[in-house]
Amino acid sequence: MAFSVIYSPVFLEHKPENYHPENPERLLRAVQALKNLGLWDPIEPQPVPEEELLRVHSKEYVELVRGRGGAFSYLDPDTYVSPGTWEAALTAFGASRLAVELTLERKGLYLALVRPPGHHAGKSGRAFNAPTLGFCIFNNATYAAKVAEELSGKVLVIDFDAHHGNGTQEILWDDPNAVHIDLHEHDIYPWSGYEHEVGGKGAEGTKINVPMPHYSGDDFIYAWNEVVLPVLAEFKPRLVVVSAGFDGFLGENLTTLRLSELFFAYAGSTLSRYPLAVIFEGGYSVGLEKGLPAFIKGYLSGEIREVPVSPSYEALRTVTRVREVIGQWWDI
Ligand SMILES: [Zn+2]
């Protein structure tokens, strides 16, 4: 099965002045994990022209970020801009576009291993009621979704980062051709992603949120089986964009989630019949060393192993509520 990583050292040039969890070391950890798998033969992406940013962001926001590029500063208490940010961000868009193009052309999995991350970035910065941009600058996954729509008419985005992809949801809110399914821990940053958030007028039912309880582990497999797989089978996209965050892995300690290799391998294996453009989001330590390789290996193996799951009572209730809400639009 075709597989490549799309990566540029330019992504390391978006960097903090002092310690910050979103730092270049993250990518080096991911690179090492892929090297350990014998899967390191990267393709170098090119930056997109600046106008491409306007396909998902407002002119004011793009100008704000570009204007900050000369020196190090903070856009908000979480999110910094450094002199290397602008070039890294345009190249991250280039990588996201290339992932979609190669995926459609050759099938298989193309991983845009990019920084800065993107799924919290809304049209004009902070999305919905989020207090900050949550380390994100421009929304790479949404740009990938727009390119996929342009090339294939419709797209399905799955976001399994521990946090809700609020920027992605905001940008795709009124788009009936973009289904966005988001599994995340509820009641944490960015304080959105509840089951009743279903999309704007004319696009109702295309935004699907699965707000999982605190301390969820392989309960995610249950939600995957009950929500993600049936919607995928019904929608039949030509390709899937994955907003791939590994910060829900046990030991990442950014949230209370306790995901293991079991979930990531299962998620990968069940997607193996779809061409996949994977856009890198969160993941700061052990999730990169274990979750990322498990997902890739699961996909490449193409073997779906039934995993027995016994979801918690809270997880069962959550998934039942989600199915009740989206059952208006989906045969679920
Ligand atoms: Zn996250």
Tab-separated table of N, CA and C in Angstrom, residues 83-154:
chain	number	residue	atom	x	y	z
A	83	PRO	N	9.910	34.273	13.967
A	83	PRO	CA	10.284	34.693	12.608
A	83	PRO	C	10.141	33.578	11.565
A	84	GLY	N	10.212	32.308	11.971
A	84	GLY	CA	10.081	31.214	11.003
A	84	GLY	C	8.647	30.753	10.786
A	85	THR	N	7.700	31.359	11.504
A	85	THR	CA	6.321	30.843	11.481
A	85	THR	C	5.652	30.962	10.113
A	86	TRP	N	5.826	32.119	9.486
A	86	TRP	CA	5.103	32.387	8.230
A	86	TRP	C	5.444	31.347	7.161
A	87	GLU	N	6.741	31.137	6.965
A	87	GLU	CA	7.193	30.183	5.934
A	87	GLU	C	6.759	28.755	6.303
A	88	ALA	N	6.851	28.430	7.596
A	88	ALA	CA	6.419	27.097	8.043
A	88	ALA	C	4.927	26.908	7.765
A	89	ALA	N	4.138	27.937	8.053
A	89	ALA	CA	2.680	27.825	7.900
A	89	ALA	C	2.291	27.689	6.424
A	90	LEU	N	2.934	28.465	5.547
A	90	LEU	CA	2.619	28.345	4.112
A	90	LEU	C	3.057	26.974	3.584
A	91	THR	N	4.155	26.463	4.116
A	91	THR	CA	4.647	25.145	3.688
A	91	THR	C	3.756	24.031	4.252
A	92	ALA	N	3.195	24.257	5.447
A	92	ALA	CA	2.261	23.275	6.018
A	92	ALA	C	1.011	23.178	5.135
A	93	PHE	N	0.573	24.316	4.595
A	93	PHE	CA	-0.551	24.283	3.645
A	93	PHE	C	-0.136	23.519	2.380
A	94	GLY	N	1.086	23.775	1.917
A	94	GLY	CA	1.584	23.064	0.728
A	94	GLY	C	1.605	21.562	0.962
A	95	ALA	N	2.025	21.152	2.160
A	95	ALA	CA	2.081	19.719	2.503
A	95	ALA	C	0.675	19.130	2.559
A	96	SER	N	-0.267	19.904	3.077
A	96	SER	CA	-1.645	19.415	3.206
A	96	SER	C	-2.269	19.234	1.821
A	97	ARG	N	-2.008	20.188	0.934
A	97	ARG	CA	-2.512	20.068	-0.438
A	97	ARG	C	-1.895	18.837	-1.122
A	98	LEU	N	-0.582	18.692	-0.968
A	98	LEU	CA	0.112	17.569	-1.616
A	98	LEU	C	-0.403	16.230	-1.084
A	99	ALA	N	-0.683	16.161	0.222
A	99	ALA	CA	-1.201	14.914	0.808
A	99	ALA	C	-2.505	14.522	0.116
A	100	VAL	N	-3.367	15.503	-0.104
A	100	VAL	CA	-4.654	15.215	-0.758
A	100	VAL	C	-4.435	14.793	-2.211
A	101	GLU	N	-3.603	15.527	-2.926
A	101	GLU	CA	-3.381	15.222	-4.348
A	101	GLU	C	-2.793	13.826	-4.529
A	102	LEU	N	-1.783	13.498	-3.707
A	102	LEU	CA	-1.130	12.181	-3.848
A	102	LEU	C	-2.077	11.064	-3.440
A	103	THR	N	-2.862	11.335	-2.404
A	103	THR	CA	-3.813	10.332	-1.929
A	103	THR	C	-4.821	9.981	-3.019
A	104	LEU	N	-5.311	11.015	-3.692
A	104	LEU	CA	-6.307	10.763	-4.747
A	104	LEU	C	-5.672	10.057	-5.950
A	105	GLU	N	-4.433	10.436	-6.223
A	105	GLU	CA	-3.740	9.898	-7.396
A	105	GLU	C	-3.287	8.458	-7.192
A	106	ARG	N	-2.698	8.184	-6.022
A	106	ARG	CA	-2.030	6.890	-5.828
A	106	ARG	C	-2.693	5.998	-4.797
A	107	LYS	N	-3.774	6.475	-4.161
A	107	LYS	CA	-4.396	5.767	-3.026
A	107	LYS	C	-3.376	5.652	-1.883
A	108	GLY	N	-3.706	4.895	-0.858
A	108	GLY	CA	-2.782	4.751	0.259
A	108	GLY	C	-2.878	5.901	1.248
A	109	LEU	N	-1.824	6.035	2.064
A	109	LEU	CA	-1.820	7.021	3.143
A	109	LEU	C	-0.681	8.010	2.943
A	110	TYR	N	-1.006	9.292	2.970
A	110	TYR	CA	0.015	10.334	2.913
A	110	TYR	C	-0.101	11.183	4.176
A	111	LEU	N	1.012	11.249	4.903
A	111	LEU	CA	1.040	11.941	6.194
A	111	LEU	C	1.725	13.292	6.043
A	112	ALA	N	0.964	14.367	6.222
A	112	ALA	CA	1.545	15.715	6.245
A	112	ALA	C	2.017	15.962	7.679
A	113	LEU	N	3.313	15.767	7.884
A	113	LEU	CA	3.888	15.890	9.234
A	113	LEU	C	4.308	17.344	9.430
A	114	VAL	N	3.327	18.160	9.827
A	114	VAL	CA	3.489	19.615	9.775
A	114	VAL	C	3.446	20.271	11.150
A	115	ARG	N	4.022	21.440	11.225
A	115	ARG	CA	3.834	22.425	12.281
A	115	ARG	C	3.830	23.775	11.595
A	116	PRO	N	3.225	24.822	12.163
A	116	PRO	CA	2.354	24.790	13.340
A	116	PRO	C	1.074	23.998	13.095
A	117	PRO	N	0.493	23.457	14.205
A	117	PRO	CA	-0.768	22.727	14.060
A	117	PRO	C	-1.914	23.677	13.699
A	118	GLY	N	-3.104	23.092	13.401
A	118	GLY	CA	-4.129	23.965	12.827
A	118	GLY	C	-5.563	23.839	13.292
A	119	HIS	N	-5.966	22.729	13.940
A	119	HIS	CA	-7.413	22.494	14.032
A	119	HIS	C	-8.187	23.429	14.958
A	120	HIS	N	-7.491	24.220	15.781
A	120	HIS	CA	-8.203	25.217	16.597
A	120	HIS	C	-8.314	26.579	15.899
A	121	ALA	N	-7.651	26.729	14.765
A	121	ALA	CA	-7.667	28.032	14.080
A	121	ALA	C	-8.956	28.179	13.273
A	122	GLY	N	-9.756	29.175	13.625
A	122	GLY	CA	-10.994	29.462	12.898
A	122	GLY	C	-10.735	30.460	11.787
A	123	LYS	N	-11.815	30.894	11.148
A	123	LYS	CA	-11.683	31.777	9.987
A	123	LYS	C	-10.862	33.027	10.314
A	124	SER	N	-11.151	33.632	11.463
A	124	SER	CA	-10.464	34.878	11.819
A	124	SER	C	-9.687	34.759	13.119
A	125	GLY	N	-9.247	33.555	13.432
A	125	GLY	CA	-8.488	33.360	14.675
A	125	GLY	C	-9.221	32.409	15.596
A	126	ARG	N	-9.465	32.859	16.827
A	126	ARG	CA	-10.162	31.997	17.797
A	126	ARG	C	-11.518	31.576	17.250
A	127	ALA	N	-11.926	30.334	17.518
A	127	ALA	CA	-13.194	29.847	16.983
A	127	ALA	C	-14.206	29.609	18.096
A	128	PHE	N	-15.470	29.910	17.822
A	128	PHE	CA	-16.552	29.769	18.797
A	128	PHE	C	-16.146	30.439	20.109
A	129	ASN	N	-16.326	29.734	21.222
A	129	ASN	CA	-16.053	30.405	22.497
A	129	ASN	C	-14.680	30.060	23.075
A	130	ALA	N	-13.752	29.663	22.232
A	130	ALA	CA	-12.418	29.316	22.735
A	130	ALA	C	-11.708	30.563	23.239
A	131	PRO	N	-10.997	30.436	24.367
A	131	PRO	CA	-10.280	31.603	24.883
A	131	PRO	C	-9.030	31.947	24.069
A	132	THR	N	-8.459	30.951	23.388
A	132	THR	CA	-7.208	31.191	22.645
A	132	THR	C	-7.206	30.362	21.363
A	133	LEU	N	-6.119	30.491	20.598
A	133	LEU	CA	-5.926	29.693	19.379
A	133	LEU	C	-5.330	28.316	19.677
A	134	GLY	N	-5.004	28.049	20.952
A	134	GLY	CA	-4.541	26.715	21.337
A	134	GLY	C	-3.353	26.203	20.522
A	135	PHE	N	-2.330	27.030	20.359
A	135	PHE	CA	-1.055	26.705	19.679
A	135	PHE	C	-1.180	26.714	18.145
A	136	CYS	N	-2.390	26.915	17.602
A	136	CYS	CA	-2.592	26.775	16.154
A	136	CYS	C	-2.488	28.124	15.439
A	137	ILE	N	-2.056	28.085	14.169
A	137	ILE	CA	-1.954	29.328	13.388
A	137	ILE	C	-2.961	29.308	12.228
A	138	PHE	N	-2.730	28.463	11.229
A	138	PHE	CA	-3.678	28.343	10.118
A	138	PHE	C	-4.188	26.903	10.059
A	139	ASN	N	-5.431	26.744	9.573
A	139	ASN	CA	-6.088	25.443	9.675
A	139	ASN	C	-5.733	24.519	8.498
A	140	ASN	N	-4.706	23.731	8.697
A	140	ASN	CA	-4.186	22.848	7.641
A	140	ASN	C	-5.227	21.825	7.188
A	141	ALA	N	-5.936	21.213	8.146
A	141	ALA	CA	-6.879	20.144	7.796
A	141	ALA	C	-8.060	20.694	6.992
A	142	THR	N	-8.485	21.905	7.329
A	142	THR	CA	-9.604	22.500	6.593
A	142	THR	C	-9.182	22.842	5.170
A	143	TYR	N	-7.954	23.298	5.031
A	143	TYR	CA	-7.444	23.568	3.678
A	143	TYR	C	-7.398	22.255	2.889
A	144	ALA	N	-6.919	21.184	3.532
A	144	ALA	CA	-6.906	19.864	2.873
A	144	ALA	C	-8.323	19.480	2.455
A	145	ALA	N	-9.292	19.755	3.330
A	145	ALA	CA	-10.690	19.414	3.016
A	145	ALA	C	-11.184	20.202	1.809
A	146	LYS	N	-10.832	21.479	1.742
A	146	LYS	CA	-11.272	22.312	0.606
A	146	LYS	C	-10.641	21.826	-0.701
A	147	VAL	N	-9.369	21.445	-0.635
A	147	VAL	CA	-8.699	20.919	-1.838
A	147	VAL	C	-9.362	19.600	-2.248
A	148	ALA	N	-9.671	18.761	-1.266
A	148	ALA	CA	-10.315	17.474	-1.560
A	148	ALA	C	-11.677	17.691	-2.208
A	149	GLU	N	-12.410	18.677	-1.709
A	149	GLU	CA	-13.735	18.974	-2.293
A	149	GLU	C	-13.602	19.461	-3.727
A	150	GLU	N	-12.593	20.302	-3.953
A	150	GLU	CA	-12.379	20.838	-5.298
A	150	GLU	C	-12.062	19.690	-6.272
A	151	LEU	N	-11.335	18.694	-5.802
A	151	LEU	CA	-10.907	17.600	-6.687
A	151	LEU	C	-11.901	16.448	-6.745
A	152	SER	N	-12.704	16.276	-5.689
A	152	SER	CA	-13.559	15.089	-5.693
A	152	SER	C	-15.008	15.354	-5.287
A	153	GLY	N	-15.369	16.633	-5.101
A	153	GLY	CA	-16.775	16.978	-4.866
A	153	GLY	C	-17.209	16.989	-3.420
A	154	LYS	N	-16.690	16.059	-2.621
A	154	LYS	CA	-17.077	16.038	-1.207
A	154	LYS	C	-15.944	15.424	-0.392
